[in-house]
Amino acid sequence: MHTHNIPVIAIDGPSASGKGTVAQLVANTLGFHYLDSGALYRLVALKTMQTHTDITDITKLAEIARNLAVVFENNKIFLEDNDATNAIRTEECGILASKLASYPPVREALTARQRAFCQIPGLVADGRDMGSVIFPNAPLKIFLTASAGVRAQRRYKQLNEKGINANIADLLRDIEKRDAQDSNRSVAPLQQGTDARLLDTTTLSITQAKETVLAWYTEICANK
Ligand code: DC
């Protein structure tokens, strides 16, 4: 089966917007596969830190991205057989991921790996460039966001639940820094595409956000 026949719901948006949670819930409801593309960039960052690789050596960084031995299994992420699920969620890892993600060779090295997630019966893909670059033919493209303050609170809660210490003011500063870095880079910048629907979740619950995505998808399928 050609991958262009497989439905993709592309959910892009800024850091800590809740798009990962919403995307996973939508994927579970529809029985679709789920791609957390940010996790791939975070894994490249983790491996870069573990190997003390020079973060200006773009060739080496792209090599890390190309050869990453990753397994996504039952909500866990393994890097070379080691459980990296929590290790990739630190702010340090997120900030480095954002930096490495600005290098085109690193992005190119991850492209085929991301497209390989597109399998029947369908895929929900979350990231920054899912609709614009990785799955440009996706029938439903969403730009999911929330105010920076609400995102900092959500990230705080998420980290707390994982037993990771955090401070709201620091998180807000990191989120604003990362927004600026992800939005201002020259390749695949974070922005709402003209063909993407805006889903502002500042005042929505996770369930309301999920229901909105499902309603949009139902509407698209009905109009096909
Ligand atoms: O979604 P996240 O916070 O886990 O992503 C971590 C970083 O990876 C983010 O700051 C930018 C980068 N990223 C990207 O450039 N493109 C994607 N499709 C996903 C993430």
mmCIF file of N, CA, C and O in Angstrom, residues 146-186:
data_model
loop_
_atom_site.group_PDB
_atom_site.id
_atom_site.type_symbol
_atom_site.label_atom_id
_atom_site.label_comp_id
_atom_site.label_asym_id
_atom_site.label_seq_id
_atom_site.Cartn_x
_atom_site.Cartn_y
_atom_site.Cartn_z
ATOM 1 N N ALA A 146 -1.373 27.067 23.172
ATOM 2 C CA ALA A 146 -1.974 27.603 24.400
ATOM 3 C C ALA A 146 -1.058 28.739 24.832
ATOM 4 O O ALA A 146 0.083 28.828 24.351
ATOM 5 N N SER A 147 -1.529 29.587 25.728
ATOM 6 C CA SER A 147 -0.684 30.701 26.175
ATOM 7 C C SER A 147 0.571 30.150 26.867
ATOM 8 O O SER A 147 0.561 29.033 27.393
ATOM 9 N N ALA A 148 1.653 30.934 26.848
ATOM 10 C CA ALA A 148 2.914 30.472 27.448
ATOM 11 C C ALA A 148 2.733 30.177 28.938
ATOM 12 O O ALA A 148 3.281 29.202 29.464
ATOM 13 N N GLY A 149 1.936 31.004 29.641
ATOM 14 C CA GLY A 149 1.716 30.799 31.075
ATOM 15 C C GLY A 149 1.035 29.461 31.351
ATOM 16 O O GLY A 149 1.442 28.708 32.247
ATOM 17 N N VAL A 150 0.011 29.149 30.585
ATOM 18 C CA VAL A 150 -0.710 27.880 30.761
ATOM 19 C C VAL A 150 0.202 26.702 30.405
ATOM 20 O O VAL A 150 0.215 25.673 31.072
ATOM 21 N N ARG A 151 1.032 26.889 29.391
ATOM 22 C CA ARG A 151 1.963 25.809 29.011
ATOM 23 C C ARG A 151 2.992 25.556 30.112
ATOM 24 O O ARG A 151 3.341 24.409 30.393
ATOM 25 N N ALA A 152 3.469 26.625 30.754
ATOM 26 C CA ALA A 152 4.441 26.456 31.848
ATOM 27 C C ALA A 152 3.794 25.671 32.996
ATOM 28 O O ALA A 152 4.409 24.777 33.579
ATOM 29 N N GLN A 153 2.520 25.993 33.288
ATOM 30 C CA GLN A 153 1.819 25.264 34.359
ATOM 31 C C GLN A 153 1.647 23.787 34.000
ATOM 32 O O GLN A 153 1.821 22.908 34.844
ATOM 33 N N ARG A 154 1.317 23.522 32.745
ATOM 34 C CA ARG A 154 1.126 22.130 32.309
ATOM 35 C C ARG A 154 2.431 21.351 32.388
ATOM 36 O O ARG A 154 2.462 20.207 32.828
ATOM 37 N N ARG A 155 3.526 21.977 31.951
ATOM 38 C CA ARG A 155 4.823 21.296 31.995
ATOM 39 C C ARG A 155 5.234 21.032 33.451
ATOM 40 O O ARG A 155 5.745 19.971 33.789
ATOM 41 N N TYR A 156 4.924 22.001 34.324
ATOM 42 C CA TYR A 156 5.251 21.867 35.759
ATOM 43 C C TYR A 156 4.556 20.632 36.333
ATOM 44 O O TYR A 156 5.154 19.808 37.020
ATOM 45 N N LYS A 157 3.269 20.506 36.020
ATOM 46 C CA LYS A 157 2.465 19.395 36.520
ATOM 47 C C LYS A 157 3.008 18.068 35.978
ATOM 48 O O LYS A 157 3.187 17.096 36.730
ATOM 49 N N GLN A 158 3.326 18.074 34.695
ATOM 50 C CA GLN A 158 3.830 16.861 34.038
ATOM 51 C C GLN A 158 5.161 16.411 34.667
ATOM 52 O O GLN A 158 5.347 15.239 34.975
ATOM 53 N N LEU A 159 6.054 17.365 34.912
ATOM 54 C CA LEU A 159 7.352 17.030 35.493
ATOM 55 C C LEU A 159 7.189 16.549 36.931
ATOM 56 O O LEU A 159 7.806 15.569 37.345
ATOM 57 N N ASN A 160 6.301 17.245 37.679
ATOM 58 C CA ASN A 160 6.039 16.851 39.060
ATOM 59 C C ASN A 160 5.545 15.419 39.153
ATOM 60 O O ASN A 160 5.972 14.655 40.017
ATOM 61 N N GLU A 161 4.650 15.067 38.240
ATOM 62 C CA GLU A 161 4.092 13.713 38.241
ATOM 63 C C GLU A 161 5.170 12.666 37.978
ATOM 64 O O GLU A 161 5.049 11.531 38.388
ATOM 65 N N LYS A 162 6.221 13.108 37.271
ATOM 66 C CA LYS A 162 7.325 12.176 36.969
ATOM 67 C C LYS A 162 8.396 12.228 38.056
ATOM 68 O O LYS A 162 9.440 11.603 37.935
ATOM 69 N N GLY A 163 8.148 13.038 39.115
ATOM 70 C CA GLY A 163 9.101 13.133 40.207
ATOM 71 C C GLY A 163 10.299 14.010 39.870
ATOM 72 O O GLY A 163 11.333 13.946 40.534
ATOM 73 N N ILE A 164 10.162 14.831 38.802
ATOM 74 C CA ILE A 164 11.272 15.717 38.423
ATOM 75 C C ILE A 164 11.009 17.107 39.000
ATOM 76 O O ILE A 164 9.925 17.663 38.831
ATOM 77 N N ASN A 165 11.996 17.661 39.727
ATOM 78 C CA ASN A 165 11.835 18.979 40.345
ATOM 79 C C ASN A 165 11.787 20.074 39.298
ATOM 80 O O ASN A 165 12.501 20.012 38.304
ATOM 81 N N ALA A 166 10.935 21.086 39.532
ATOM 82 C CA ALA A 166 10.851 22.180 38.565
ATOM 83 C C ALA A 166 10.366 23.438 39.257
ATOM 84 O O ALA A 166 9.842 23.380 40.375
ATOM 85 N N ASN A 167 10.530 24.559 38.569
ATOM 86 C CA ASN A 167 10.137 25.852 39.099
ATOM 87 C C ASN A 167 9.408 26.579 37.968
ATOM 88 O O ASN A 167 9.919 26.660 36.853
ATOM 89 N N ILE A 168 8.179 27.069 38.270
ATOM 90 C CA ILE A 168 7.329 27.642 37.211
ATOM 91 C C ILE A 168 8.021 28.798 36.468
ATOM 92 O O ILE A 168 7.966 28.862 35.244
ATOM 93 N N ALA A 169 8.685 29.692 37.231
ATOM 94 C CA ALA A 169 9.310 30.862 36.583
ATOM 95 C C ALA A 169 10.395 30.412 35.608
ATOM 96 O O ALA A 169 10.495 30.925 34.493
ATOM 97 N N ASP A 170 11.195 29.391 36.024
ATOM 98 C CA ASP A 170 12.250 28.876 35.138
ATOM 99 C C ASP A 170 11.623 28.221 33.906
ATOM 100 O O ASP A 170 12.110 28.385 32.784
ATOM 101 N N LEU A 171 10.528 27.481 34.138
ATOM 102 C CA LEU A 171 9.884 26.787 33.015
ATOM 103 C C LEU A 171 9.351 27.782 31.998
ATOM 104 O O LEU A 171 9.509 27.602 30.791
ATOM 105 N N LEU A 172 8.735 28.875 32.513
ATOM 106 C CA LEU A 172 8.179 29.892 31.621
ATOM 107 C C LEU A 172 9.295 30.518 30.779
ATOM 108 O O LEU A 172 9.159 30.690 29.570
ATOM 109 N N ARG A 173 10.421 30.805 31.437
ATOM 110 C CA ARG A 173 11.547 31.403 30.719
ATOM 111 C C ARG A 173 12.064 30.450 29.634
ATOM 112 O O ARG A 173 12.293 30.832 28.498
ATOM 113 N N ASP A 174 12.181 29.143 30.001
ATOM 114 C CA ASP A 174 12.655 28.151 29.030
ATOM 115 C C ASP A 174 11.692 28.009 27.859
ATOM 116 O O ASP A 174 12.106 27.887 26.706
ATOM 117 N N ILE A 175 10.389 28.029 28.159
ATOM 118 C CA ILE A 175 9.376 27.881 27.106
ATOM 119 C C ILE A 175 9.450 29.058 26.137
ATOM 120 O O ILE A 175 9.427 28.890 24.916
ATOM 121 N N GLU A 176 9.596 30.262 26.691
ATOM 122 C CA GLU A 176 9.668 31.452 25.824
ATOM 123 C C GLU A 176 10.935 31.426 24.974
ATOM 124 O O GLU A 176 10.913 31.762 23.789
ATOM 125 N N LYS A 177 12.028 30.945 25.589
ATOM 126 C CA LYS A 177 13.302 30.870 24.865
ATOM 127 C C LYS A 177 13.173 29.854 23.713
ATOM 128 O O LYS A 177 13.609 30.088 22.589
ATOM 129 N N ARG A 178 12.558 28.718 24.037
ATOM 130 C CA ARG A 178 12.423 27.647 23.045
ATOM 131 C C ARG A 178 11.460 28.056 21.924
ATOM 132 O O ARG A 178 11.696 27.773 20.756
ATOM 133 N N ASP A 179 10.381 28.765 22.287
ATOM 134 C CA ASP A 179 9.441 29.268 21.268
ATOM 135 C C ASP A 179 10.195 30.137 20.271
ATOM 136 O O ASP A 179 10.036 30.001 19.058
ATOM 137 N N ALA A 180 11.026 31.044 20.813
ATOM 138 C CA ALA A 180 11.751 31.979 19.961
ATOM 139 C C ALA A 180 12.719 31.215 19.061
ATOM 140 O O ALA A 180 12.781 31.447 17.852
ATOM 141 N N GLN A 181 13.447 30.239 19.656
ATOM 142 C CA GLN A 181 14.421 29.458 18.886
ATOM 143 C C GLN A 181 13.728 28.628 17.799
ATOM 144 O O GLN A 181 14.179 28.570 16.663
ATOM 145 N N ASP A 182 12.604 27.989 18.153
ATOM 146 C CA ASP A 182 11.907 27.114 17.192
ATOM 147 C C ASP A 182 11.191 27.929 16.113
ATOM 148 O O ASP A 182 11.018 27.458 14.986
ATOM 149 N N SER A 183 10.758 29.149 16.458
ATOM 150 C CA SER A 183 10.002 29.958 15.492
ATOM 151 C C SER A 183 10.902 30.732 14.541
ATOM 152 O O SER A 183 10.516 31.041 13.424
ATOM 153 N N ASN A 184 12.111 31.067 15.025
ATOM 154 C CA ASN A 184 12.968 31.943 14.223
ATOM 155 C C ASN A 184 14.007 31.224 13.389
ATOM 156 O O ASN A 184 14.762 31.856 12.659
ATOM 157 N N ARG A 185 14.065 29.887 13.485
ATOM 158 C CA ARG A 185 15.082 29.190 12.691
ATOM 159 C C ARG A 185 14.673 29.223 11.209
ATOM 160 O O ARG A 185 13.483 29.340 10.886
ATOM 161 N N SER A 186 15.686 29.061 10.339
ATOM 162 C CA SER A 186 15.372 29.190 8.914
ATOM 163 C C SER A 186 14.755 27.932 8.323
ATOM 164 O O SER A 186 13.986 28.007 7.373
#
